[in-house]
Short mmCIF file of C-alpha atoms in Angstrom, two decimals:
data_model
loop_
_atom_site.label_atom_id
_atom_site.label_comp_id
_atom_site.label_asym_id
_atom_site.label_seq_id
_atom_site.Cartn_x
_atom_site.Cartn_y
_atom_site.Cartn_z
CA MET A 858 9.82 -52.41 197.90
CA SER A 859 8.92 -54.56 195.35
CA VAL A 860 10.10 -55.54 192.18
CA PHE A 861 7.73 -54.21 190.15
CA GLY A 862 8.23 -50.77 192.07
CA ARG A 863 11.79 -50.56 191.59
CA VAL A 864 11.23 -50.64 187.63
CA ARG A 865 8.58 -47.90 187.79
CA CYS A 866 11.18 -45.80 189.28
CA GLU A 867 14.04 -46.51 187.12
CA ALA A 868 11.99 -46.12 184.35
CA GLY A 869 10.82 -42.52 185.37
CA VAL A 870 14.93 -41.54 185.61
CA VAL A 871 15.28 -42.78 182.44
CA ALA A 872 12.74 -40.93 181.20
CA GLY A 873 13.82 -37.47 182.75
CA ARG A 874 17.34 -37.92 181.64
CA LEU A 875 15.82 -38.04 177.89
CA PHE A 876 13.48 -34.79 178.33
CA LEU A 877 16.79 -33.23 179.41
CA VAL A 878 18.29 -33.97 176.46
CA SER A 879 15.93 -33.40 173.89
CA ALA A 880 15.64 -29.80 175.58
CA ALA A 881 19.08 -29.41 175.18
CA VAL A 882 19.16 -30.11 171.50
CA ALA A 883 16.02 -27.89 171.01
CA VAL A 884 17.63 -25.14 172.68
CA VAL A 885 20.61 -25.43 170.49
CA MET A 886 18.71 -25.77 167.37
CA SER A 887 17.30 -22.58 168.12
CA ALA A 888 19.77 -20.68 168.57
CA CYS A 889 21.72 -21.77 165.05
CA GLY A 890 18.39 -21.52 163.37
CA SER A 891 17.29 -17.89 164.91
CA GLU A 892 17.78 -14.56 162.78
CA ASP A 893 18.27 -13.01 165.97
CA ALA A 894 22.18 -14.76 165.99
CA PRO A 895 24.73 -12.61 167.49
CA SER A 896 26.98 -11.47 164.43
CA ALA A 897 30.04 -10.85 166.75
CA VAL A 898 30.41 -14.70 166.86
CA ILE A 899 31.62 -14.70 163.16
CA VAL A 900 33.32 -11.08 163.22
CA THR A 901 35.88 -12.01 165.76
CA SER A 902 36.52 -15.63 164.41
CA ALA A 903 37.72 -13.94 161.42
CA PRO A 904 41.68 -13.90 161.15
CA GLU A 905 43.29 -10.22 161.95
CA SER A 906 45.22 -10.95 158.61
CA SER A 907 41.76 -10.71 156.94
CA THR A 908 41.18 -6.89 157.62
CA ALA A 909 44.79 -5.79 156.39
CA ILE A 910 44.05 -7.58 153.01
CA THR A 911 40.73 -5.88 152.80
CA ALA A 912 42.60 -2.61 153.22
CA ALA A 913 44.99 -3.26 151.15
CA SER A 914 42.87 -3.73 148.22
CA VAL A 915 40.80 -0.99 148.03
CA THR A 916 42.54 0.87 145.56
CA ALA A 917 40.88 3.16 142.54
CA THR A 918 43.68 3.32 140.02
CA ASP A 919 46.47 0.42 139.09
CA ALA A 920 49.13 3.74 139.44
CA PRO A 921 51.59 2.65 142.33
CA PRO A 922 51.43 5.10 144.80
CA ALA A 923 53.98 7.87 144.87
CA PRO A 924 57.29 7.50 146.63
CA ALA A 925 57.41 9.34 150.25
CA THR A 926 60.56 11.34 149.16
CA SER A 927 58.24 13.31 146.64
CA VAL A 928 56.48 14.59 149.14
CA ALA A 929 59.14 15.67 151.31
CA VAL A 930 60.54 17.66 148.06
CA ALA A 931 57.35 19.49 147.33
CA THR A 932 56.76 20.50 150.98
CA THR A 933 60.44 21.27 151.94
CA THR A 934 62.89 22.25 149.21
CA PRO A 935 61.77 26.25 148.55
CA VAL A 936 61.98 26.36 144.16
CA ALA A 937 64.92 28.96 144.36
CA ASP A 938 66.70 26.41 146.15
CA ILE A 939 66.87 24.50 142.83
CA VAL A 940 67.10 27.52 139.96
CA ALA A 941 69.87 28.16 137.79
CA PRO A 942 72.32 29.95 139.34
CA SER A 943 72.01 33.77 139.01
CA SER A 944 73.12 35.41 136.30
CA THR A 945 75.08 38.48 138.62
CA VAL A 946 77.45 35.83 138.88
CA PRO A 947 80.75 36.61 136.53
CA THR A 948 80.89 34.45 133.59
CA THR A 949 84.22 35.58 133.14
CA THR A 950 86.05 34.70 135.80
CA VAL A 951 88.44 31.51 135.34
CA ALA A 952 87.36 28.70 138.01
CA ASP A 953 88.36 25.54 136.78
CA THR A 954 91.72 25.28 135.16
CA THR A 955 91.88 21.35 135.25
CA THR A 956 89.94 21.40 132.38
CA THR A 957 91.64 23.92 129.92
CA THR A 958 94.65 23.20 127.97
CA LEU A 959 97.43 25.28 129.18
CA PRO A 960 99.65 27.49 127.06
CA THR A 961 103.31 26.85 127.65
CA ALA A 962 105.82 30.20 128.27
CA ALA A 963 106.38 29.57 124.41
CA THR A 964 103.14 29.71 123.27
CA MET A 965 100.93 32.23 125.74
CA PHE A 966 100.99 35.37 123.36
CA VAL A 967 99.91 38.90 124.92
CA GLY A 968 96.96 41.00 123.08
CA PRO A 969 95.63 44.31 123.69
CA ASP A 970 93.23 43.00 126.36
CA THR A 971 94.29 39.61 126.84
CA VAL A 972 97.23 37.23 128.23
CA GLY A 973 97.07 34.14 126.55
CA PRO A 974 93.65 32.34 127.22
CA LEU A 975 93.23 35.06 130.06
CA SER A 976 90.83 38.40 129.29
CA PHE A 977 90.78 42.19 131.00
CA GLY A 978 87.93 42.12 133.53
CA MET A 979 88.61 38.41 134.58
CA GLY A 980 89.47 38.49 138.84
CA ILE A 981 93.02 38.17 139.76
CA ALA A 982 92.83 35.39 141.76
CA PRO A 983 92.07 32.79 139.25
CA VAL A 984 94.02 34.89 136.49
CA LEU A 985 97.41 33.99 138.81
CA ASP A 986 96.68 30.35 139.39
CA VAL A 987 96.76 29.99 135.50
CA LEU A 988 99.80 32.33 135.38
CA ILE A 989 101.77 30.66 137.91
CA ALA A 990 101.30 27.44 136.46
CA VAL A 991 102.57 28.52 133.50
CA LEU A 992 105.46 31.14 134.20
CA GLY A 993 106.32 29.57 137.45
CA PRO A 994 106.71 31.38 141.04
CA THR A 995 106.07 34.94 141.27
CA LEU A 996 109.08 37.45 141.62
CA SER A 997 107.18 39.84 143.51
CA ASP A 998 103.57 40.68 144.34
CA THR A 999 102.61 43.83 146.07
CA ALA A 1000 99.47 45.68 146.82
CA HIS A 1001 98.52 49.38 146.01
CA SER A 1002 96.33 52.44 147.14
CA TYR A 1003 95.81 55.40 145.25
CA PRO A 1004 93.53 57.93 147.57
CA VAL A 1005 94.22 60.88 146.08
CA MET A 1006 92.25 61.73 142.92
CA GLY A 1007 94.08 63.99 140.32
CA ALA A 1008 93.10 65.18 137.45
CA SER A 1009 92.30 62.22 135.65
CA ARG A 1010 93.77 59.76 137.57
CA TYR A 1011 94.06 58.09 140.87
CA VAL A 1012 97.54 59.30 142.94
CA ASP A 1013 99.37 57.84 145.76
CA GLU A 1014 99.60 59.36 149.44
CA PHE A 1015 102.97 60.40 148.18
CA GLY A 1016 102.22 61.81 144.42
CA ASP A 1017 104.98 59.29 142.83
CA PHE A 1018 102.74 56.94 141.43
CA SER A 1019 99.10 57.18 139.12
CA PHE A 1020 96.82 54.34 138.83
CA ALA A 1021 93.26 54.24 136.85
CA TYR A 1022 91.54 53.10 139.90
CA PRO A 1023 91.55 53.82 143.72
CA TYR A 1024 93.10 50.13 144.44
CA GLY A 1025 95.52 48.29 142.57
CA ARG A 1026 97.95 44.90 142.85
CA GLN A 1027 101.13 44.43 140.76
CA THR A 1028 102.21 41.12 140.51
CA CYS A 1029 105.58 40.04 138.54
CA PHE A 1030 107.79 36.68 137.18
CA GLU A 1031 110.90 36.05 136.48
CA ASN A 1032 110.74 36.45 133.01
CA GLU A 1033 110.11 40.52 134.11
CA PHE A 1034 106.36 39.97 132.83
CA CYS A 1035 104.13 41.66 135.33
CA VAL A 1036 100.16 42.20 135.42
CA GLU A 1037 98.14 44.60 136.96
CA ALA A 1038 94.76 44.54 138.60
CA GLY A 1039 92.77 47.33 139.75
CA GLY A 1040 89.07 47.76 141.26
CA PRO A 1041 87.12 50.02 143.48
CA SER A 1042 88.07 47.77 146.82
CA PRO A 1043 90.77 45.26 147.58
CA ALA A 1044 88.55 42.52 147.14
CA GLU A 1045 87.40 43.16 143.67
CA LEU A 1046 90.23 43.57 141.65
CA VAL A 1047 90.32 42.22 138.39
CA LEU A 1048 92.72 42.13 135.54
CA VAL A 1049 93.51 45.10 133.95
CA GLY A 1050 96.89 45.82 132.26
CA TRP A 1051 100.61 44.00 131.57
CA SER A 1052 104.14 44.63 130.89
CA GLN A 1053 106.98 43.22 129.66
CA THR A 1054 110.50 44.26 130.13
CA ASP A 1055 114.05 42.67 129.23
CA ALA A 1056 114.52 39.47 130.14
CA ALA A 1057 114.91 35.79 129.46
CA GLY A 1058 111.82 34.10 128.45
CA ALA A 1059 109.96 37.02 127.98
CA LEU A 1060 106.48 36.73 126.04
CA ARG A 1061 105.57 38.04 122.56
CA THR A 1062 102.50 38.81 120.53
CA VAL A 1063 100.84 36.40 118.01
CA ASP A 1064 102.64 38.52 115.36
CA GLY A 1065 105.90 37.96 116.77
CA VAL A 1066 107.02 41.08 118.40
CA SER A 1067 108.68 40.85 121.51
CA ILE A 1068 111.61 42.27 123.22
CA GLY A 1069 114.22 42.44 120.94
CA THR A 1070 112.32 43.00 118.13
CA SER A 1071 113.32 45.60 115.29
CA VAL A 1072 111.34 48.12 114.23
CA ALA A 1073 112.12 47.17 110.89
CA ASP A 1074 110.11 44.17 110.98
CA ILE A 1075 107.07 45.61 112.95
CA ASP A 1076 104.28 46.19 110.25
CA GLY A 1077 101.94 48.90 111.08
CA LEU A 1078 104.04 50.38 113.85
CA SER A 1079 103.06 53.79 114.75
CA LEU A 1080 105.79 56.15 116.32
CA ARG A 1081 104.34 58.62 118.86
CA GLY A 1082 108.00 61.33 119.37
CA GLY A 1083 110.56 60.57 122.15
CA CYS A 1084 113.25 61.44 124.52
CA TYR A 1085 116.44 61.38 123.52
CA SER A 1086 117.29 57.94 122.82
CA PHE A 1087 114.40 56.71 123.64
CA GLY A 1088 110.89 56.75 121.80
CA TYR A 1089 107.00 54.97 122.09
CA GLY A 1090 105.27 53.36 119.40
CA THR A 1091 101.98 51.55 119.35
CA VAL A 1092 100.85 48.61 117.13
CA GLY A 1093 98.17 46.73 117.81
CA GLY A 1094 96.90 48.15 120.55
CA ILE A 1095 100.53 47.66 122.03
CA ASP A 1096 102.35 50.42 123.40
CA LEU A 1097 106.31 49.47 123.00
CA ASP A 1098 109.07 51.36 124.11
CA LEU A 1099 111.91 51.71 121.87
CA VAL A 1100 115.55 52.03 121.77
CA SER A 1101 117.74 53.78 118.86
CA SER A 1102 121.13 52.70 118.31
CA GLY A 1103 121.39 55.43 115.65
CA GLU A 1104 120.21 58.67 115.59
CA PRO A 1105 118.25 59.72 118.63
CA PHE A 1106 114.42 60.82 118.98
CA THR A 1107 115.93 64.42 120.12
CA ILE A 1108 118.44 66.18 119.45
CA VAL A 1109 119.92 68.75 121.72
CA ASP A 1110 122.56 71.01 120.16
CA ASP A 1111 125.44 72.83 122.09
CA ASP A 1112 123.45 76.04 122.91
CA GLY A 1113 120.51 73.77 124.51
CA GLY A 1114 118.44 73.62 121.66
CA ILE A 1115 116.22 70.66 121.10
CA THR A 1116 115.31 69.61 117.54
CA ASP A 1117 113.47 66.20 116.59
CA GLY A 1118 115.71 63.54 115.27
CA SER A 1119 114.54 60.90 112.52
CA PRO A 1120 116.04 57.68 113.65
CA ASP A 1121 116.28 54.90 111.17
CA PRO A 1122 113.58 51.95 112.10
CA ALA A 1123 116.22 49.04 111.30
CA ASP A 1124 118.43 50.92 114.74
CA LEU A 1125 115.20 50.83 116.99
CA THR A 1126 114.40 48.11 118.98
CA VAL A 1127 111.95 47.16 121.40
CA VAL A 1128 113.00 47.17 125.16
CA GLY A 1129 109.52 47.21 126.87
CA MET A 1130 105.63 46.43 125.83
CA THR A 1131 102.17 47.42 127.65
CA ALA A 1132 98.50 47.13 127.47
CA GLY A 1133 95.45 48.33 129.39
CA GLU A 1134 95.91 50.22 132.59
CA ASN A 1135 99.44 50.16 134.31
CA ARG A 1136 100.96 52.14 137.61
CA THR A 1137 102.66 54.68 136.04
CA PHE A 1138 105.30 56.77 137.60
CA GLU A 1139 104.70 60.81 137.67
CA TYR A 1140 108.08 61.96 137.34
CA ASN A 1141 109.75 61.02 134.31
CA ASP A 1142 112.39 62.98 132.31
CA CYS A 1143 110.67 63.08 128.80
#
């Protein structure tokens, strides 16, 4: 081939290559400017974090979302579980003695329906907790039942003792102070009475009446008769057992006749005190 022929051939090759380049550029420019270009190219090129930011920013209020725990309480806790305790729970029960300043044995006064800070009607278990803390260990603690209904009181199976309730519990301390509990069942015993007999450390009333007090020093005492040298009286709702060191309450002559005596109050001394309901022996001589 001549030189002229080779030149024409090479020129044709170059022209062909330029045509292909121009065509490719045209295709690219047509794709970039076309309105039908697929939008998926833009979406897939966006970072995943942009989707999370867009979702979090969509809100209609500036208030913070309610805590998850509030939803759990509303859907799982019944209203009855968060209301105040039932009013049927006795309010007189001594539930916690640690927050109460307890009296001493010298300042625990007894009354017609009280023992220091304790009142009749309180459950016997918390009552004993307080008394043991003040008076020390118990001397005796016995339960009793009275299955027979008598004329006005319940009587035990032997007919020896009577009580105002079918079930009772008597607890005594070393100073011979006893409390009586009673109720319709052993599980429902409450404080219903107390008694005090002669012993060291005997309790007294707020007016100072105690074992060994002379009747001459008691204002407002009402005598209720007696039997031989023993008599009975009442003051401030508390029953007193009395003994006369002088003239007896009843005088028996040589023929067996009985007349009432008139003992001097100065000769009468308190030997026992009771209040409320107590266990009573049915065969007293007088």
